[in-house]
Coordinates of C-alpha atoms and ligand atoms in Angstrom, one line a residue:
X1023 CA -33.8 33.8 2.0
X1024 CA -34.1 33.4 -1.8
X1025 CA -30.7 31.5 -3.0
X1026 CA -29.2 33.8 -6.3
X1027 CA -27.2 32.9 -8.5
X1028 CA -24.9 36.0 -8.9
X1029 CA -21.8 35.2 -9.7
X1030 CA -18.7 36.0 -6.9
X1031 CA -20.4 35.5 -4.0
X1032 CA -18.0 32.7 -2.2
X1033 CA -20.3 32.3 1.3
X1034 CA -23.0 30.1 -0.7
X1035 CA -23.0 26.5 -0.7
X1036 CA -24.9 23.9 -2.0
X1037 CA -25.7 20.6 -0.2
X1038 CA -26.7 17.4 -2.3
X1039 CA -28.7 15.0 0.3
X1040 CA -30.8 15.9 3.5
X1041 CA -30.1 13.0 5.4
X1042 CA -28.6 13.0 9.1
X1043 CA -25.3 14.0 7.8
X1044 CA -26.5 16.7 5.3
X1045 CA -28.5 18.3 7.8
X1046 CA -26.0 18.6 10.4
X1047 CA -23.5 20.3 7.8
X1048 CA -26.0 22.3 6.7
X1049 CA -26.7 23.8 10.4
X1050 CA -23.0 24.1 10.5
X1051 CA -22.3 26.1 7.4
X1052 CA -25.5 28.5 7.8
X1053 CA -24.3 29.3 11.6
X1054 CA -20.9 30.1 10.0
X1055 CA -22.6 32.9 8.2
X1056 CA -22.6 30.7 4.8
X1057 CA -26.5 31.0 2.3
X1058 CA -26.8 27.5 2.3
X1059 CA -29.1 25.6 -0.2
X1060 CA -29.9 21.8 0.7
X1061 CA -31.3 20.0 -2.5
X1062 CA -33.0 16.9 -1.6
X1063 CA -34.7 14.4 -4.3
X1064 CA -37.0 12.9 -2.3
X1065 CA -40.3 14.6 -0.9
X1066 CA -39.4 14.9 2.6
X1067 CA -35.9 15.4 4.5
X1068 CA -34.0 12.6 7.3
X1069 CA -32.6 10.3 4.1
X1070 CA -32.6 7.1 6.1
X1071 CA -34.3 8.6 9.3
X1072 CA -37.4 9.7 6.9
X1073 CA -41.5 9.0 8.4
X1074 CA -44.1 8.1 6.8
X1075 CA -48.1 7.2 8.4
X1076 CA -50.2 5.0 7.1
X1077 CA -54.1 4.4 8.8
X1078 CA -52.7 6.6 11.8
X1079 CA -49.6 4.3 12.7
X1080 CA -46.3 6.2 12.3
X1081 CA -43.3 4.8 11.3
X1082 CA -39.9 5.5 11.6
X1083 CA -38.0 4.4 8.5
X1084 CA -34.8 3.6 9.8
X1085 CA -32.4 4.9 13.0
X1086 CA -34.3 4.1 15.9
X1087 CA -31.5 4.0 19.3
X1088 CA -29.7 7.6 19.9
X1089 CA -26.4 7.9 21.6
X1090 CA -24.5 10.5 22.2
X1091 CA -26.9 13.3 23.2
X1092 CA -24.4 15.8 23.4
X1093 CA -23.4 15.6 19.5
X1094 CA -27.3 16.8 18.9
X1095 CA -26.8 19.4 21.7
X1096 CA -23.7 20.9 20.0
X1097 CA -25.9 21.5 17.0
X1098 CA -28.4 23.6 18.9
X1099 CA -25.4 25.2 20.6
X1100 CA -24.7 26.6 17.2
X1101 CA -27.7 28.8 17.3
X1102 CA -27.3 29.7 21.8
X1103 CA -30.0 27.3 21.9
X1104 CA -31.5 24.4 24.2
X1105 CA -32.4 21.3 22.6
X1106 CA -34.4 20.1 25.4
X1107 CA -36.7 23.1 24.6
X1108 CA -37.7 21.5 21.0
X1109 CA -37.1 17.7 21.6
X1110 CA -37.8 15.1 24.9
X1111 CA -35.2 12.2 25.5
X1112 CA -35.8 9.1 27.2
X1113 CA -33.3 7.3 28.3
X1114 CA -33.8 3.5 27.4
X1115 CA -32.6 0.9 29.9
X1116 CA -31.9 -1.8 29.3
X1117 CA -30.8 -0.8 26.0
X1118 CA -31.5 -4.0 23.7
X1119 CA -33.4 -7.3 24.8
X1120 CA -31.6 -10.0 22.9
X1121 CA -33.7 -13.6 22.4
X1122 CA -31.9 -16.2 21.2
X1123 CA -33.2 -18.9 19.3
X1124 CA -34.8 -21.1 22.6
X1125 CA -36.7 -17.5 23.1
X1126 CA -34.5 -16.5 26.4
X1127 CA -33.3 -13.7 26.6
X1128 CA -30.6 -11.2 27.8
X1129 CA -31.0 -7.5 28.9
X1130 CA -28.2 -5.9 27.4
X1131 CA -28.1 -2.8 29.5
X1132 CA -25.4 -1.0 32.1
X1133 CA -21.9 -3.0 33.0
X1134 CA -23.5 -4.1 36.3
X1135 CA -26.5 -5.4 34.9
X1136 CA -24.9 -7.4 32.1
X1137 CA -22.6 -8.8 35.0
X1138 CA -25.7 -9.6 37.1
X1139 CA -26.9 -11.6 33.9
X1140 CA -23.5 -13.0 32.8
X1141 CA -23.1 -14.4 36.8
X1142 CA -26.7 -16.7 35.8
X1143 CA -25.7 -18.0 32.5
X1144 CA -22.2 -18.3 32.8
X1145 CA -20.4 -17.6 35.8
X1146 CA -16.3 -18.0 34.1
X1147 CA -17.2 -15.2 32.1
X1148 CA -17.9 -13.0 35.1
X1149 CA -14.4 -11.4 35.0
X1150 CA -13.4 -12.1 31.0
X1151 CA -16.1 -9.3 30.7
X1152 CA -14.9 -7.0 33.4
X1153 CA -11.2 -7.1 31.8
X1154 CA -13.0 -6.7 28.3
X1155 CA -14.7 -3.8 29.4
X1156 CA -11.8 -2.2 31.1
X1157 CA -9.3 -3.4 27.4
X1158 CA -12.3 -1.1 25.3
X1159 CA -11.5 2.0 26.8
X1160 CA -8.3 3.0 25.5
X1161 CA -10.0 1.8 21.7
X1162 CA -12.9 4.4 23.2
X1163 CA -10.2 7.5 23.6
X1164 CA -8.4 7.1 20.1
X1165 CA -11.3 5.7 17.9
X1166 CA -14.1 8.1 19.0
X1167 CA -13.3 10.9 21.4
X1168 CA -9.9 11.4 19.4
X1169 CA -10.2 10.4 16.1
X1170 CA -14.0 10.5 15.4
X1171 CA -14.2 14.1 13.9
X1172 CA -10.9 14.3 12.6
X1173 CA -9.8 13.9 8.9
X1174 CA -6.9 11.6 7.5
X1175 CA -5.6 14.1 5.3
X1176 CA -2.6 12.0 4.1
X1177 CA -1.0 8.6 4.3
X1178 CA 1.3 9.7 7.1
X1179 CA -1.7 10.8 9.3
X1180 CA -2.6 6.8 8.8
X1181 CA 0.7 6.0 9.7
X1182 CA 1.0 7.7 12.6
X1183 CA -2.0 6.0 14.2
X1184 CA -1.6 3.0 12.6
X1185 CA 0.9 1.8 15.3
X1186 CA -1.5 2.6 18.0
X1187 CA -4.7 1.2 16.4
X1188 CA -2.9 -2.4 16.0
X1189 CA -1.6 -2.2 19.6
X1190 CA -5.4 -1.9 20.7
X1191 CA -5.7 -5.2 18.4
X1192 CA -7.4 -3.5 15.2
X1193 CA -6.2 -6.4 13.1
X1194 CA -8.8 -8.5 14.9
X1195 CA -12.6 -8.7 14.0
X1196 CA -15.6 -7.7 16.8
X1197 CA -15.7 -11.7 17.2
X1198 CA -12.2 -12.5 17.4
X1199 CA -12.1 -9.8 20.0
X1200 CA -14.7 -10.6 22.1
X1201 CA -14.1 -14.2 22.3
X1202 CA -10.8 -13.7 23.4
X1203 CA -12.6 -12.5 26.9
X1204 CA -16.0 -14.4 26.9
X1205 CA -15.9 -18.3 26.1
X1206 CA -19.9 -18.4 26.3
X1207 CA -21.5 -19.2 22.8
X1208 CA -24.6 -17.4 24.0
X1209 CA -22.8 -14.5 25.5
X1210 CA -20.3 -14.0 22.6
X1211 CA -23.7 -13.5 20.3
X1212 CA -24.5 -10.7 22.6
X1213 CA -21.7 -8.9 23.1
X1214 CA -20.8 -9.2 19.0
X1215 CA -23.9 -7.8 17.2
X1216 CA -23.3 -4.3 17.3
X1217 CA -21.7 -4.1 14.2
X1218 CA -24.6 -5.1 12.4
X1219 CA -26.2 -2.0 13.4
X1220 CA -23.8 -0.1 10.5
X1221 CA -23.9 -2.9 8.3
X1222 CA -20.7 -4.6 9.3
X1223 CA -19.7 -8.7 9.6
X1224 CA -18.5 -9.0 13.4
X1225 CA -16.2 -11.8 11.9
X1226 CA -14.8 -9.1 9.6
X1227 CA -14.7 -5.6 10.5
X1228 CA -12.1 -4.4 13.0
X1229 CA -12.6 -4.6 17.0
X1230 CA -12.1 -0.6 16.8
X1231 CA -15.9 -0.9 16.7
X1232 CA -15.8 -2.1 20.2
X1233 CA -15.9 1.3 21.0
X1234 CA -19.7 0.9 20.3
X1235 CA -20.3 -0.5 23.4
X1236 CA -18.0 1.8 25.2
X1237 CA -20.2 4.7 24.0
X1238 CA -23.5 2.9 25.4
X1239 CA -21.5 2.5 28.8
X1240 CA -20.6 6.5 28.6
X1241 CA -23.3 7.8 27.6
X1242 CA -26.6 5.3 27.6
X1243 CA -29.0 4.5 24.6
X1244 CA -31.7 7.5 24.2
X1245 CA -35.6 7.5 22.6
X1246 CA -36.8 10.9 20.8
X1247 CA -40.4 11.4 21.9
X1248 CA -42.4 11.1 18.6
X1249 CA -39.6 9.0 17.1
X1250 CA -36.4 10.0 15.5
X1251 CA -38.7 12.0 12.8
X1252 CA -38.6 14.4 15.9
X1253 CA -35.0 15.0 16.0
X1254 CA -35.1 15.0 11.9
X1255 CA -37.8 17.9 12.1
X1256 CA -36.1 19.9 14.4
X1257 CA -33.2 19.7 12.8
X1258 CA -34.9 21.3 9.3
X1259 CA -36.4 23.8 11.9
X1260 CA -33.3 24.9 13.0
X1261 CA -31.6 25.0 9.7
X1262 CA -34.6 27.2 8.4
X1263 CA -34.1 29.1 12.1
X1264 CA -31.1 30.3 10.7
X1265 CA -31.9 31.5 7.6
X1266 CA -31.2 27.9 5.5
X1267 CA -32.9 27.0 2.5
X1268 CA -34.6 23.4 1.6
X1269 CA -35.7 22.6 -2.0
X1270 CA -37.5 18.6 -1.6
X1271 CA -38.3 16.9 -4.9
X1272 CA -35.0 18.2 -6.2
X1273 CA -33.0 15.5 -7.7
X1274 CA -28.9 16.6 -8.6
X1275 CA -27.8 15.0 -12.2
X1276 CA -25.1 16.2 -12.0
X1277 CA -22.0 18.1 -10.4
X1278 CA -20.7 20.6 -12.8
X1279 CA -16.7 20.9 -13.0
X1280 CA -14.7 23.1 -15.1
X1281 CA -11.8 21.6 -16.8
X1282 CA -9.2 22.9 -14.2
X1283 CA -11.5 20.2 -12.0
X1284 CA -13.0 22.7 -10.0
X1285 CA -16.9 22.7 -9.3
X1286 CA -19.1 25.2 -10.7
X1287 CA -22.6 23.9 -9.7
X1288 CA -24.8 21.3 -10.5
X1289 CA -27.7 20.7 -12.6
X1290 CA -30.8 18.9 -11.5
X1291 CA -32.7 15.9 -13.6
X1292 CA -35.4 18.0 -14.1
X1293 CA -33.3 20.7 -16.1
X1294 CA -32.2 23.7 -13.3
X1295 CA -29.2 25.1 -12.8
X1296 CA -27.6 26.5 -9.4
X1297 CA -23.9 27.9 -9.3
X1298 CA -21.6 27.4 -6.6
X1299 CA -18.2 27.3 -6.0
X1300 CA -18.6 24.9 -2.7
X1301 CA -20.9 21.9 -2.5
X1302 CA -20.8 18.9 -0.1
X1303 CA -22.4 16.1 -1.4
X1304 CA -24.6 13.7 1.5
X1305 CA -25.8 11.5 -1.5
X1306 CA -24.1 7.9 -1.0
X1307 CA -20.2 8.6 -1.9
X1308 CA -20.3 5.7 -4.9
X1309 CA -23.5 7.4 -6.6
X1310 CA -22.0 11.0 -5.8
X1311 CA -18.7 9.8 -7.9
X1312 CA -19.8 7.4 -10.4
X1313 CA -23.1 9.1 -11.4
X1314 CA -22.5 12.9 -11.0
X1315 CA -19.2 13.6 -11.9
X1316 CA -17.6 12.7 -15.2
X1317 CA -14.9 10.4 -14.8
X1318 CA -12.5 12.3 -16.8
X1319 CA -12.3 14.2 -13.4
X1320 CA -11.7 11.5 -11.3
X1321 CA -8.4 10.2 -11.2
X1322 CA -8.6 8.8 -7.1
X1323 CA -12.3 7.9 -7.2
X1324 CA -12.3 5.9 -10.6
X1325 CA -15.3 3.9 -11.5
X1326 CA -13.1 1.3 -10.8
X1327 CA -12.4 1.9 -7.1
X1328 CA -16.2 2.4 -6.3
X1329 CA -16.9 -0.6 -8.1
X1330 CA -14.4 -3.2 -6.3
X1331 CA -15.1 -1.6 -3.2
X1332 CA -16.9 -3.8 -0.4
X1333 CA -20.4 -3.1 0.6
X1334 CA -22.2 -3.6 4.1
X1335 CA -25.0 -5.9 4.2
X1336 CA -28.7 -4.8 3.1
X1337 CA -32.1 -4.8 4.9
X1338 CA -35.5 -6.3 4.3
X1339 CA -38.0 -3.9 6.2
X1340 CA -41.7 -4.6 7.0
X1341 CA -43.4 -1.7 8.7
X1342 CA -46.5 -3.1 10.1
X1343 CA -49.4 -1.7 12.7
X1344 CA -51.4 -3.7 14.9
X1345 CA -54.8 -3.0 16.2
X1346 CA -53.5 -5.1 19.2
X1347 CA -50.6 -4.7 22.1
X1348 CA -47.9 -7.1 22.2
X1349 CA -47.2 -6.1 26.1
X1350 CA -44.7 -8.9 26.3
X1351 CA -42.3 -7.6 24.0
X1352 CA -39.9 -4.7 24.4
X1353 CA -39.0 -1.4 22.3
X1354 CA -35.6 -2.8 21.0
X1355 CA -36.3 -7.1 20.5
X1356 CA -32.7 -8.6 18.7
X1357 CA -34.3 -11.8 17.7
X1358 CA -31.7 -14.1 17.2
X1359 CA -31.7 -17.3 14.5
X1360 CA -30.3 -20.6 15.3
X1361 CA -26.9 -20.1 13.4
X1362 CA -24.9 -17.2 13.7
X1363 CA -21.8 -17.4 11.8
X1364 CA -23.4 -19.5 9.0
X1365 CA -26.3 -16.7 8.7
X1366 CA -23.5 -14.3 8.3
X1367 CA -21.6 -16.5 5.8
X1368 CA -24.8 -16.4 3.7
X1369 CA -25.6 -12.6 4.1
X1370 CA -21.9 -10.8 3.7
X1371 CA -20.1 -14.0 1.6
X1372 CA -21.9 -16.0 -0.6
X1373 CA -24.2 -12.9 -0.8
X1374 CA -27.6 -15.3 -0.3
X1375 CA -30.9 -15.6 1.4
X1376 CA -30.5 -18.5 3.9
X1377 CA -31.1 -22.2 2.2
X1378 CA -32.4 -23.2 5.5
X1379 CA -34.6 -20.4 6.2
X1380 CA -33.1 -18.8 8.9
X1381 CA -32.8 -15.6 10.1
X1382 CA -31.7 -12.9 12.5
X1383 CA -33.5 -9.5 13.1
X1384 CA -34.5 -6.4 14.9
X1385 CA -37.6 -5.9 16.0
X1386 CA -38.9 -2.1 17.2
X1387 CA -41.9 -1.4 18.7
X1388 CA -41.7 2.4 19.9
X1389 CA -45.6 2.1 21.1
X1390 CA -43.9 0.1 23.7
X1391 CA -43.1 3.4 25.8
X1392 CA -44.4 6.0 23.2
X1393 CA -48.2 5.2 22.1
X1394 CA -49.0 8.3 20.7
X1395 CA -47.3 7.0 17.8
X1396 CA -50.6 4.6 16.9
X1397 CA -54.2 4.5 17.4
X1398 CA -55.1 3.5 21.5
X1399 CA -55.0 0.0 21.8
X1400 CA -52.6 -0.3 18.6
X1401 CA -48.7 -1.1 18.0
X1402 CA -46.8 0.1 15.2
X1403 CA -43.6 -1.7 14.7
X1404 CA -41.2 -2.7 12.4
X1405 CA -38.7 -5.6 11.2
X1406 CA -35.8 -4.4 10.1
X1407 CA -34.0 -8.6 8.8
X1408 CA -30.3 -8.2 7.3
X1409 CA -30.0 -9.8 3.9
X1410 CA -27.1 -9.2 0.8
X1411 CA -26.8 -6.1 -1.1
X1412 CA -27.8 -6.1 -4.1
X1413 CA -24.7 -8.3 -5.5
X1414 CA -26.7 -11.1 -4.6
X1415 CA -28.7 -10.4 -7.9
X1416 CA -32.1 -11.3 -5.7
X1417 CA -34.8 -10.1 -7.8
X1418 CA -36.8 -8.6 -4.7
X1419 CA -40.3 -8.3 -7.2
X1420 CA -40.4 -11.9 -7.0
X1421 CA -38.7 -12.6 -3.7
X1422 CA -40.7 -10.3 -1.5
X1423 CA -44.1 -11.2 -1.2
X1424 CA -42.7 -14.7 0.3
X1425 CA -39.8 -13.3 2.7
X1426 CA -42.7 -11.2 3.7
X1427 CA -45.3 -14.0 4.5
X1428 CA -41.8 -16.5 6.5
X1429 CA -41.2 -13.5 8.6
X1430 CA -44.4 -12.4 9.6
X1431 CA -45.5 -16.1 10.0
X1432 CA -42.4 -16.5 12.3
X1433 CA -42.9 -13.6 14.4
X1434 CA -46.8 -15.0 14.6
X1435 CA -45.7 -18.3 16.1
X1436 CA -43.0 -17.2 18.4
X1437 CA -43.8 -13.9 19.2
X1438 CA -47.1 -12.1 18.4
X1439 CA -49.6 -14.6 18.7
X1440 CA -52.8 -13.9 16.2
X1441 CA -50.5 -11.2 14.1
X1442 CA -51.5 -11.5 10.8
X1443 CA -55.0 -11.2 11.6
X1444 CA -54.3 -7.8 14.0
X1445 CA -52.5 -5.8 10.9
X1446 CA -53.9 -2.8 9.7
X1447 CA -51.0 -0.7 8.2
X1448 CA -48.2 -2.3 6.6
X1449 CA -45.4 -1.3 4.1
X1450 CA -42.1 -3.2 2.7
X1451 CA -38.8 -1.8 1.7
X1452 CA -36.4 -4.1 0.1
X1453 CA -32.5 -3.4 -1.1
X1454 CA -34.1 -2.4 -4.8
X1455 CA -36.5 -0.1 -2.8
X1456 CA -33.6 1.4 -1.1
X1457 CA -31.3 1.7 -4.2
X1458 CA -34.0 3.3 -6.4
X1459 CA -35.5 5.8 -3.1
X1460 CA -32.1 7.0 -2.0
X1461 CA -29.9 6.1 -4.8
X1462 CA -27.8 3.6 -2.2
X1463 CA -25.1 2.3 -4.6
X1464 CA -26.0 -2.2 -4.7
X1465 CA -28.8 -1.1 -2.1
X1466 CA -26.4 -1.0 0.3
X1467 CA -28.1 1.4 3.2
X1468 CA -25.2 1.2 5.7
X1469 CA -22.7 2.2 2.6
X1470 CA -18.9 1.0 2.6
X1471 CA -18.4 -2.0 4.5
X1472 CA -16.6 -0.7 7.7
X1473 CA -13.2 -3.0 7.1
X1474 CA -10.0 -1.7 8.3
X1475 CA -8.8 -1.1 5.1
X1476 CA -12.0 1.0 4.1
X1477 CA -11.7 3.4 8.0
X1478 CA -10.1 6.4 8.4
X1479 CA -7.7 7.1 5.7
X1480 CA -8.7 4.5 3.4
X1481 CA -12.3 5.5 3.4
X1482 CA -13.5 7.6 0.7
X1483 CA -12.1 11.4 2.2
X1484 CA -14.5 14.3 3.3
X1485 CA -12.4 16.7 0.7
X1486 CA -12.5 15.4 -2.5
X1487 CA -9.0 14.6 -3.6
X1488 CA -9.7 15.4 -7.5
X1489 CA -12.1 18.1 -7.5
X1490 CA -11.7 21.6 -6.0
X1491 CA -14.4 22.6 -4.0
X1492 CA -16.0 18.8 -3.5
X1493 CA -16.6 17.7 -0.1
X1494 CA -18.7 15.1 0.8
X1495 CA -20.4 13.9 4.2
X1496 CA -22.4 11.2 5.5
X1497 CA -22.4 7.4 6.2
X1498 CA -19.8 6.6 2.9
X1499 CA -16.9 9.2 4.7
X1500 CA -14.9 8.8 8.2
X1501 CA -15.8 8.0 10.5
X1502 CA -18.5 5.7 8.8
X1503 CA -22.2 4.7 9.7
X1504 CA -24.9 5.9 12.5
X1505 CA -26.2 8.8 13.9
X1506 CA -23.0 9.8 16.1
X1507 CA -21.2 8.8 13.1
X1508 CA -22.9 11.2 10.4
X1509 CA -23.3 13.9 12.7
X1510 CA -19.3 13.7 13.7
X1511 CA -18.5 13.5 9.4
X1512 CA -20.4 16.6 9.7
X1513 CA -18.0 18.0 11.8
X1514 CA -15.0 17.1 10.4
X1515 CA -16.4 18.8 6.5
X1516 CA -17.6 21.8 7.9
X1517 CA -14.1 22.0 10.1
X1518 CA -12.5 21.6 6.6
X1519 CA -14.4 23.9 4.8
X1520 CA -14.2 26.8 7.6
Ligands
FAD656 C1 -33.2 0.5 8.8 C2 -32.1 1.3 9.4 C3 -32.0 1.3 10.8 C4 -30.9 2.1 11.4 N1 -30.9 2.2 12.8 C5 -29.9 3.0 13.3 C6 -29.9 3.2 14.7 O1 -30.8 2.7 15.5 N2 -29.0 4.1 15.3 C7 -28.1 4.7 14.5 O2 -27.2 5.4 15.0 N3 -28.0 4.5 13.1 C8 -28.9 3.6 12.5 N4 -28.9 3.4 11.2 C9 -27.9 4.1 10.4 C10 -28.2 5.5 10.1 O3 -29.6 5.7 9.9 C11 -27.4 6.0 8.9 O4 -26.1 5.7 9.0 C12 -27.6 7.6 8.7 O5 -28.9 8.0 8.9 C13 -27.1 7.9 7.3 O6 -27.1 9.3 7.2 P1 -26.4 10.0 5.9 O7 -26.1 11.4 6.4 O8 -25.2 9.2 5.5 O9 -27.5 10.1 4.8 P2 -28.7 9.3 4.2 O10 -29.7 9.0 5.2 O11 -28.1 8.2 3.4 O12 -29.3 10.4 3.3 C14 -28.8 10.8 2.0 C15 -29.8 11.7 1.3 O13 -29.3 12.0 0.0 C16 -30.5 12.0 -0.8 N5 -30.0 11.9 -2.2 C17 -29.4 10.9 -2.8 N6 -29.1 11.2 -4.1 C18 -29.5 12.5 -4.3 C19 -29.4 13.3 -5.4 N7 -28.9 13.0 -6.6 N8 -29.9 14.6 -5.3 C20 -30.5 15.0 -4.1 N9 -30.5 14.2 -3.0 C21 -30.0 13.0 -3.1 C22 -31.3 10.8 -0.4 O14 -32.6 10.9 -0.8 C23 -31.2 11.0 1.1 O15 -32.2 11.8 1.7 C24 -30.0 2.7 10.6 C25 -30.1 2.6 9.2 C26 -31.1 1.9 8.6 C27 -31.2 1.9 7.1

C-alpha cells in the first residue's frame, strides 16, 4: 500500500513513534479500515522493547516480564487470528527472585507460595498479607479492569471516581500501603518494588499501583520465546498483514497545524512532507509538545506544564554476554542494596548517584530458560540499575565508564564469579543515550512520574485538548507505563478516534 498524499481522503492517519504503544494503535486503526502510516526515527521498530546482537548474543533492550496475555490476544483478534500460531509463552514461576543485601532470597511467585515463604521468615505477617491481598482487589476492579482503557475526558469524570479511589486509600504511597499489613522490613522491600518497574518511588506514587500485584495473581508473569523482540516483530507483521505501512529512519520535526489549531501533517528532519488530518503521536508526550508543535498552539500543554512536571527515575543498562553459565542464578534476579529508602531518596529526591556506593537492580538472564538467545555454553544478560533523570545534571561521558566497572565488579564478587574475564559482548545505555535514541524528555524512559496528581485525569490526555486531530498514545498518557499499560492507551485512542 503506497501512502498518497491526495487531499480529502479522511481514513489516513499518521502515527509518530513505533514503540509498544504506537504499534498497538496502529493495528487498531488499520483493522478499522484506516491507510495507516507509522513513521519511526530510529532503524528498527519496539521504541523501548527494540533488539539488538552483538558476537551472536541477543539482547532485549528493555521490557522483559509480560502480563496480561489476553491484551496481546485482542490484537490478533483484530485480524480473526491466533497468536499462539506466531508467538510461544512461557509462563514464569516464580515470577521474580528477590536477594537482599545478605544474598537470601525470596521467590516472589503465587499467593500460596509467597505465604509458604512469609510463614519462614516472618510468621505475624502470615495473615497481614492474606488481608492485604484480599484489600487489593477492589483497587484491581476500578484501577485496571474498569478504569484502565478508559479516558478522563473532563474534570467531573475525575470527580466522580475520585471518591472511590481515596476510599481504596489512593492518598497513600505503595509503601505506606503495604506496611500498613506487613511489619517485616525484609518482606515490606518485597512486596513494594513493583513500582519501580514504571519508574515510580514506592514512598511516593499512589497504592492504586497495588493493582500490580493483583494482575500477577490473575493472570501470572509470561516469557516470549526469542524474547520480547518476538512479540515486537509480530506485531509489525501483523500491522503489515493488514495492509499498514512502516517508514524506519524517519524522524518527525514537526506537527503541522493550521491556525484554526487543527493538524495538517507533519514534516520530517530530513525535509518530507505527509498530510493528514489525524495523527497520534507515540513519541514521549513532553518532546511531542514542546518540540513539534509551536507553542502558540498550546494553551493546556504550555512549555511551562511539561517543564515543572515530575519525571520517573532513569536507568543505567549494561548489556553483557558471557561465554560462561551462571546456573545459579535465575531469569528475573531483584538484587537488592543495603538501604532502601535512602537509595530512593538519592535516586527520585536529591536526584544523585549514591555517596556510599550503593545500589539496587535487576538482573535478566533470558538464557536461563531460553538459550537460543546466545552461543551454547553462553549467557546473555543484562543490568538494568535505576539512577536520576537527567535533572541530576550527571555528565554520563565521564560517569560511565566507572559505574560500569562498580557494577560489574559487584556482580563479579557476589554473584558471577570470574565475570569480567567470561565477557564477550557488551553494550551500555545511559539516561543521555536514552534521551538522544528515543528523544525521552530528561532521559526519563518510564516518562511522567506516576503520582496521583499526574494519573488519570491529570495526566497528559489521549485527545489533545488544543489541537484538533492530535491524539497521543503511549507510556506519557493514561493509564501510564508497561506493556499492559501502552497496549490499554492504545485502546482508549483508537476508541476515541473510532
Ligand atoms: C529497561 C526497561 C525495562 C522495562 N521492563 C519492563 C517489563 O519488564 N515489563 C513491562 O511491562 N514494561 C517494562 N518497561 C516499560 C515499557 O517498556 C514501556 O513502558 C513501553 O515499552 C513504552 O512504550 P511506548 O508505547 O510508550 O513507546 P516507546 O517505547 O517510548 O517508543 C516511542 C517511539 O517513538 C519514537 N520516536 C520518538 N520521537 C520520534 C520522532 N520525532 N519521530 C518518529 N519517531 C519518534 C522512538 O524512537 C520510539 O521508537 C521497561 C522499560 C525499560 C526502559
Amino acid at each position: 500500500m503506497d501512502f498518497d498524499h491526495k487531499k480529502g481522503n479522511n481514513k489516513r492517519l499518521i502515527i509518530i513513534g513505533a514503540g509498544l504503544g504506537g504499534l498497538a494503535s496502529a493495528i487498531r486503526m488499520q483493522a478499522a479500515g484506516y491507510d495507516v502510516l507509522l513513521l519511526e526515527k530510529t532503524n528498527q521498530i519496539g521504541g523501548k522493547a527494540s533488539v539488538f546482537k552483538i558476537n551472536n548474543h541477543i539482547f532485549d533492550a528493555g521490557p522483559t516480564a509480560i502480563t496480561v496475555p489476553h491484551l496481546i490476544q485482542e490484537l490478533f483478534d483484530l485480524n480473526n487470528e491466533n497468536m499462539n500460531d506466531y508467538l510461544e509463552l512461557i509462563p514464569i514461576e516464580p515470577y521474580f527472585r528477590i536477594y537482599f543485601h545478605d544474598r537470601s532470597y525470596f521467590n516472589y511467585s503465587t499467593v500460596e507460595e509467597n505465604l509458604a515463604q512469609i510463614a519462614k521468615i516472618s510468621p505475624d505477617d502470615v495473615q497481614g498479607y492474606k488481608k492485604m491481598m484480599k484489600s487489593i482487589e477492589p483497587i484491581f476492579q476500578k484501577g485496571f479492569l474498569e478504569l484502565s482503557d478508559k479516558p478522563f475526558k473532563s474534570f467531573f469524570s475525575m470527580l466522580k471516581i475520585g471518591p472511590p479511589l481515596l476510599k481504596l486509600g489512593a492518598y497513600r504511597s505503595v509503601y505506606s500501603y503495604v506496611s500498613k499489613y506487613i511489619k517485616d522490613e525484609k518482606l515490606r522491600m518485597v512486596f513494594t518494588y513493583h513500582p519501580l518497574l514504571i519508574g515510580g518511588n514506592p514512598f511516593k506514587i499512589t497504592s492504586i499501583y497495588m493493582l500490580i500485584q493483583a494482575v500477577e495473581k490473575e493472570w501470572g508473569v509470561w516469557f516470549v520465546k526469542g524474547g520480547t523482540n518476538s512479540l515486537v516483530r509480530e506485531f509489525g507483521n501483523l500491522f503489515t498483514r493488514l495492509g499498514g505501512k512502516i517508514i524506519l529512519n524517519c524522524e518527525v520535526g514537526e506537527i503541522i497545524v493550521s491556525d484554526k489549531s487543527v493538524v495538517e501533517g507533519v514534516t520530517t528532519t530530513d525535509g518530507k512532507y505527509y498530510e493528514s488530518s489525524i495523527i497520534i503521536s507515540n513519541a514521549p508526550v513532553a518532546t511531542t509538545y514542546m518540540n513539534m508543535i509551536k507553542e502558540k498552539y498550546r494553551k493546556k500543554n504550555s512549555n511551562k506544564r511539561y517543564t515543572n512536571a515530575t519525571y520517573g527515575m532513569s536507568v543505567f543498562m549494561i548489556y553483557f554476554g558471557t561465554d560462561c553459565k551462571y546456573p545459579n542464578l535465575y531469569i528475573h534476579n531483584i538484587l537488592l542494596g543495603p538501604r532502601y529508602k535512602g537509595l530512593l531518596n538519592d535516586i527520585f529526591n536529591k536526584k544523585q548517584l549514591s555517596e556510599k556506593g550503593d545500589f539496587s537492580a535487576y538482573l535478566y538472564i533470558p538464557t536461563r530458560i531460553d538459550p537460543s538467545l546466545a552461543p551454547r555454553e553462553g549467557e546473555s544478560c543484562y543490568i538494568l540499575v535505576p539512577v536520576p533523570n537527567q535533572d541530576s545534571g550527571i555528565d554520563w561521558h565521564i560517569k560511565k565508564k566507572q559505574f560500569r566497572d562498580h557494577i560489574i565488579g559487584f556482580l563479579e564478587k557476589n554473584y558471577m564469579p570470574g565475570l569480567q574475564k567470561h565477557i564477550k559482548a557488551e553494550k551500555i545505555m545511559t539516561p543521555e543515550d536514552f534521551e538522544s535514541l528515543h528523544s525521552d524528555y530528561k532521559g526519563a524512559v518510564f516518562s511522567l512520574a506516576p503520582t496521583f496528581l499526574q494519573s488519570a485525569y491529570f495526566r497528559p490526555h489521549s485527545k489533545s485538548e488544543d489541537i484538533k486531530g492530535l491524539y497521543l498514545v503511549g507510556a506519557g498518557t493514561h493509564p501510564g507505563g508497561g506493556i499492559p499499560g501502552v497496549i490499554s492507551s492504545a485502546k482508549l485512542t483508537s476508541n476515541l478516534i473510532l
